[in-house]
CSV table of C-alpha atoms and ligand atoms in Angstrom, one decimal:
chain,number,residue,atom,x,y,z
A,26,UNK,CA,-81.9,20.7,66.8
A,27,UNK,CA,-80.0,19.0,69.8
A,28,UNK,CA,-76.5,18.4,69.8
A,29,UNK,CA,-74.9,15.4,71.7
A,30,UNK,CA,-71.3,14.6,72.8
A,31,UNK,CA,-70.1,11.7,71.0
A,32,UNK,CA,-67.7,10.4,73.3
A,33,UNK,CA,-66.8,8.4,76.4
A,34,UNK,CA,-64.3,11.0,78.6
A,35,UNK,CA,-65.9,12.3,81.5
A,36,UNK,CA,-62.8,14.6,81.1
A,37,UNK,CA,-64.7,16.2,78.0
A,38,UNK,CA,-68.2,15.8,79.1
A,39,UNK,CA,-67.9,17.8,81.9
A,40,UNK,CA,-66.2,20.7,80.0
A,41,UNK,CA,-68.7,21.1,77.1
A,42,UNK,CA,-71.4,20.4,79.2
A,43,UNK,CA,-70.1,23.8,80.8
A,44,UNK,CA,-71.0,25.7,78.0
A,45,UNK,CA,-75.0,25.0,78.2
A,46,UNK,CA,-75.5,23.8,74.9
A,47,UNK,CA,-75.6,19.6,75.5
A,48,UNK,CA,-78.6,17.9,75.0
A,49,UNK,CA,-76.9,14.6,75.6
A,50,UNK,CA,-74.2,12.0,74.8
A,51,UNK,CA,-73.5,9.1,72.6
A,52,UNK,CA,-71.1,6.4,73.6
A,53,UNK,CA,-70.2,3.0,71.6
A,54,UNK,CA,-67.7,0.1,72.5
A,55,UNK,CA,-64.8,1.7,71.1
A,56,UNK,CA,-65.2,5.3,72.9
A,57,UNK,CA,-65.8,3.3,76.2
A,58,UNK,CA,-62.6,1.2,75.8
A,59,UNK,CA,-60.4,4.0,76.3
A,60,UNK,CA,-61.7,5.0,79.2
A,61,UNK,CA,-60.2,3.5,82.3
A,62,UNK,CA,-62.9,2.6,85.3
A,63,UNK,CA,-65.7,0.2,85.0
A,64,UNK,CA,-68.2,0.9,81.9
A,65,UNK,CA,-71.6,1.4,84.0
A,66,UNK,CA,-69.7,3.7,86.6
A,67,UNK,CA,-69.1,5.6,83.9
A,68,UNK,CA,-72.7,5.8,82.1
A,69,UNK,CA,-73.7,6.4,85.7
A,70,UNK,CA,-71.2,9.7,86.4
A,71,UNK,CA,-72.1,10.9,82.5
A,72,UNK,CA,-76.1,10.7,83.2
A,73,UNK,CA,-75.1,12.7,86.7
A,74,UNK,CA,-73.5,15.4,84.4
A,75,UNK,CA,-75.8,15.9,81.2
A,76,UNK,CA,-79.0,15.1,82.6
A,77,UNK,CA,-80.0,14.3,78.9
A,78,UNK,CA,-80.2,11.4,77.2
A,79,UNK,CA,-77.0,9.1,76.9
A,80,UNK,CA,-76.9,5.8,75.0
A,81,UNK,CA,-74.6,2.9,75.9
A,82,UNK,CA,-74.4,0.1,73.4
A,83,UNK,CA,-74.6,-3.4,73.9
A,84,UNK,CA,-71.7,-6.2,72.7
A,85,UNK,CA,-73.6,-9.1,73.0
A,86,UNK,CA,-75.1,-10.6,68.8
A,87,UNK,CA,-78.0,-12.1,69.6
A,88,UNK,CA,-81.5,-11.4,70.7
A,89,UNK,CA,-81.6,-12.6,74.2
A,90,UNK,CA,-77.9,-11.6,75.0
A,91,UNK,CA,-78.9,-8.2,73.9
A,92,UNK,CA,-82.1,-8.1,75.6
A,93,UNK,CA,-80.0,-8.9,79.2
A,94,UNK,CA,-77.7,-6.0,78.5
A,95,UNK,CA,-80.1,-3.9,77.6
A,96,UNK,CA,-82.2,-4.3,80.5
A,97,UNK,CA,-79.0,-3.9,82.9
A,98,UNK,CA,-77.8,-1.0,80.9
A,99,UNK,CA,-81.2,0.8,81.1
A,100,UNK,CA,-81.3,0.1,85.2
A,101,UNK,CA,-77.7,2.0,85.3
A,102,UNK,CA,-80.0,5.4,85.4
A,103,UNK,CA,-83.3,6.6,83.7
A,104,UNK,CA,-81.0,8.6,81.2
A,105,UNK,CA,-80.1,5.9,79.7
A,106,UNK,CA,-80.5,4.9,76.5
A,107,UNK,CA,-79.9,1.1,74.7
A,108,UNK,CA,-78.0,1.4,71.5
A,109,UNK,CA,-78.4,-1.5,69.1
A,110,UNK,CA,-77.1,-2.5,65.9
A,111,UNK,CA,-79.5,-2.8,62.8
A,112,UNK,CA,-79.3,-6.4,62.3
A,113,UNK,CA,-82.1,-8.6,62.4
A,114,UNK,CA,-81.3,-9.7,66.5
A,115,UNK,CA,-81.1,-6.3,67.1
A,116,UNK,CA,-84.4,-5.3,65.4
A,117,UNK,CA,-86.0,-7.8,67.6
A,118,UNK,CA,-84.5,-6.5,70.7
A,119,UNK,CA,-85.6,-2.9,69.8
A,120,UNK,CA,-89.3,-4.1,69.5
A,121,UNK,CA,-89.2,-5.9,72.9
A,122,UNK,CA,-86.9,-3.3,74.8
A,123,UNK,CA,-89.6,-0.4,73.4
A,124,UNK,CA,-92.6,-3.1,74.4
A,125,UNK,CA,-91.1,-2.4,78.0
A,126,UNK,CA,-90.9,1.5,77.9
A,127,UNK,CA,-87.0,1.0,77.8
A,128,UNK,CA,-85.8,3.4,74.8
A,129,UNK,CA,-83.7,2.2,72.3
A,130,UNK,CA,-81.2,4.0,69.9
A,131,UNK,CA,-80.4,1.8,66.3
A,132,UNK,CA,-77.1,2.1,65.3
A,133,UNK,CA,-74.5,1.4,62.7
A,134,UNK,CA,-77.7,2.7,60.1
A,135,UNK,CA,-76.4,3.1,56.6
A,136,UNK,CA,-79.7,3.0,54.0
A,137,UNK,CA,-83.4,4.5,54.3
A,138,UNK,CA,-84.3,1.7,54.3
A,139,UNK,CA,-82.3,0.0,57.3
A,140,UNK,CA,-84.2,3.2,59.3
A,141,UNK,CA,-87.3,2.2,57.8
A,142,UNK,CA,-87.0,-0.8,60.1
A,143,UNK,CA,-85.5,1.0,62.9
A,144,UNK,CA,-88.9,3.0,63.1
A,145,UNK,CA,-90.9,0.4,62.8
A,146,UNK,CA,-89.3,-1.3,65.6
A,147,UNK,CA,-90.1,1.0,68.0
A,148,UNK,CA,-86.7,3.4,68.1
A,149,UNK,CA,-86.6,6.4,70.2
A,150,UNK,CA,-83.5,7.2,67.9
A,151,UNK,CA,-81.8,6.2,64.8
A,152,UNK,CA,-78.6,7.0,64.1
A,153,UNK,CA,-77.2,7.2,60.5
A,154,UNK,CA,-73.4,7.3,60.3
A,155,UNK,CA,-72.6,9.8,58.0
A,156,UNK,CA,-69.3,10.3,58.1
A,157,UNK,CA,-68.5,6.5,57.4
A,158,UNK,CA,-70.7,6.9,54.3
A,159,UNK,CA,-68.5,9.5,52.8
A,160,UNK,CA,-65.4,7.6,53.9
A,161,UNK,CA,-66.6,5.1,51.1
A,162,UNK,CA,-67.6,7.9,48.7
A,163,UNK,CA,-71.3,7.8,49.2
A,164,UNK,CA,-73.4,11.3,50.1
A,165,UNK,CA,-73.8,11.1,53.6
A,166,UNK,CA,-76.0,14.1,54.3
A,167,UNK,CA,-78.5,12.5,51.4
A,168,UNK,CA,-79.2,9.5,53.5
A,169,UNK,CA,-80.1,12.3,56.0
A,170,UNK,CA,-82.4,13.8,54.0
A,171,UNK,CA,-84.3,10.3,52.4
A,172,UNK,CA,-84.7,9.4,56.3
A,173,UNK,CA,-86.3,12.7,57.5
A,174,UNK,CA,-88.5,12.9,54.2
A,175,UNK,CA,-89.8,9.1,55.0
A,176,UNK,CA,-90.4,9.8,58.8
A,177,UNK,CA,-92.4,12.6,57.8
A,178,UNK,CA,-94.7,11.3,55.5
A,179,UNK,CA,-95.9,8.6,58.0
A,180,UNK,CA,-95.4,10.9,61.3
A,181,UNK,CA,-93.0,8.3,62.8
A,182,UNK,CA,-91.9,9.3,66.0
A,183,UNK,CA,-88.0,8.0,66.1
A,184,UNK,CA,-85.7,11.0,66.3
A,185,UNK,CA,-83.0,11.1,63.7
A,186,UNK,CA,-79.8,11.3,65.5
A,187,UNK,CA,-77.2,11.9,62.8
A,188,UNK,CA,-74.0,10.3,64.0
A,189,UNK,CA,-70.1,9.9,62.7
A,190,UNK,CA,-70.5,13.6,62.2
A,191,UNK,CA,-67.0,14.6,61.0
A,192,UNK,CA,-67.3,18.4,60.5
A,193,UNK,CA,-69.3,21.5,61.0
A,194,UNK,CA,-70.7,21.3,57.8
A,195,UNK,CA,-72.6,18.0,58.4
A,196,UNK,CA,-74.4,19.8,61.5
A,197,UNK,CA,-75.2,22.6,59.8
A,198,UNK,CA,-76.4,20.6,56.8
A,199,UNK,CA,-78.7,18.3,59.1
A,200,UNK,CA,-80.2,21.6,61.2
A,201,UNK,CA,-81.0,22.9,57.9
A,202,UNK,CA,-82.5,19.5,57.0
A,203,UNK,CA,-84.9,19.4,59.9
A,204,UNK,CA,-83.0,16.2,61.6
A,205,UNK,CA,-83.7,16.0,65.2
A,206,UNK,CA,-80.0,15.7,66.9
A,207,UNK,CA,-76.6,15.9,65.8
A,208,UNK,CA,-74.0,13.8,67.6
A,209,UNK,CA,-70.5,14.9,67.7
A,210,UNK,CA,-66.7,14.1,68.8
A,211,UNK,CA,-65.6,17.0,71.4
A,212,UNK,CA,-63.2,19.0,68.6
A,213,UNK,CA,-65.6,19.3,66.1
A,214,UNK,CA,-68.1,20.9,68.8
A,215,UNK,CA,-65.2,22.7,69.8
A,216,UNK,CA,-65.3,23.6,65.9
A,217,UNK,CA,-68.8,25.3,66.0
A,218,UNK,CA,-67.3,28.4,67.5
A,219,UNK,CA,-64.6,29.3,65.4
A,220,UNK,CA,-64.6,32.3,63.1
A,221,UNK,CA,-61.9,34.6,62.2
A,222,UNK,CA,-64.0,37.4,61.7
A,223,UNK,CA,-65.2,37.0,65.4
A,224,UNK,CA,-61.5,37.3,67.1
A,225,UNK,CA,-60.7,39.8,64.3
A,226,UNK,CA,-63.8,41.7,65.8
A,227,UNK,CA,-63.1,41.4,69.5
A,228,UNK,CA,-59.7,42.2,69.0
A,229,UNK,CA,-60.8,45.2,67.2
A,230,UNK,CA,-63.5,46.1,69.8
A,231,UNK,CA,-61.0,46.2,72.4
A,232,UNK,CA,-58.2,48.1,71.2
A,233,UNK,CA,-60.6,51.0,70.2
A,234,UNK,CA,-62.1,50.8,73.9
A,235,UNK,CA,-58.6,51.0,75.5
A,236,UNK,CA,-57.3,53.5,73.2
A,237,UNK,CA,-60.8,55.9,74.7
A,238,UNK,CA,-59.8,54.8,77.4
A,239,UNK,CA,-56.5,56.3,77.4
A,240,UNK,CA,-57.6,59.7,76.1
A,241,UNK,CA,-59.7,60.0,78.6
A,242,UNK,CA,-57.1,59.1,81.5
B,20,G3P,O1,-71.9,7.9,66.9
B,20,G3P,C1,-71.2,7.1,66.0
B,20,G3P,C2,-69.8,7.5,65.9
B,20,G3P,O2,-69.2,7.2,67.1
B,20,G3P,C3,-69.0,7.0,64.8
B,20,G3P,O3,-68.1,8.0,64.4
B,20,G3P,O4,-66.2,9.0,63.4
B,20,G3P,O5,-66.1,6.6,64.3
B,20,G3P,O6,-67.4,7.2,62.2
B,20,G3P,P1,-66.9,7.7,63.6
């Protein structure tokens, strides 16, 4: 499974892209905001550091105001990716941006069949919000799984990019689930690593190697 950065700082990028484990990055309007600098400058740096795929969403509501940024977001650098909501101006702009080999990521996806649609549209990703679901009290990670089982059964090639991931669990959930990519705020990558039983370890590993140590000196 690949794991994006779902965020906007190139402050963060460039640190967990350190580690080796990034397959890419998801952005939306509200990550971008808070960064200072101009919006493609940025999309530019962040394709310069993952060398993966990174989406950047457009603003505009309609077809042909999404189809312009589209186009200009895809020029910004062959990483990129055009995120577009699942509404009906959007579906249309997925079908024509795929038509033109630009790939297109369908967001703000909260029902099988919304990524029904997605997939038929051409998607190179979907992207499920999962956390937003269970905000409201609905089972996230199911949606996950009605989404993978119906892209199997008709070998559809969209990627299932489960997004608004909150906690460890939901990645670990989608892996097990077969999903194609987790995306994920820094922290709760951060979160992957931690296990008490690993520092309890290490700590104990290196106490008995400098008590040896000592005997020996
Ligand atoms: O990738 C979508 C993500 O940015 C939404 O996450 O936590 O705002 O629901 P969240």
């Amino acid at each position: 499974m690949k794991l994006f950065v779902d965020t906007g700082s190139i402050k963060d990028i460039e640190a967990i892209a350190s580690l080796g484990i990034i397959d890419g990055v998801t952005t939306n309007p509200s990550l971008l905001a808070k960064e200072p600098g101009d919006f493609r400058d940025n999309l530019k740096r962040i394709c310069e550091i993952v060398q993966g795929p990174v989406s950047g969403e457009v603003t505009a509501t309609d077809t042909a105001g999404m189809l312009r940024e589209g186009r200009d977001i895809a020029k910004i650098d062959p990483h990129m990716v055009v995120k577009v909501p699942l509404t009906r101006d959007g579906i249309r702009a997925c079908k024509t941006l795929a038509g033109e080999g630009i790939r297109v990521n369908v967001t703000l996806v909260f029902s099988a069949a919304q990524a029904l649609l997605a997939a038929k549209a051409g998607a190179t990703f979907v992207s499920p919000f999962v956390g937003r679901l269970d905000d409201v009290a609905t089972d996230g990670m199911r949606l996950i799984r009605e989404i993978v089982d119906i892209y199997d059964n008709y070998a559809f090639k969209t990627e299932v990019l489960v997004a608004s991931c909150r906690h460890p669990m939901h990645i670990v959930e989608a892996a097990r689930m077969g999903a194609d990519i987790c995306t994920c705020p820094p922290a709760v990558i951060d979160a992957l690593f931690n296990h008490p039983l690993t520092n309890i370890g290490l700590e104990r590993f290196l106490k008995d190697w400098e008590k040896a140590q000592a005997v020996k000196a």
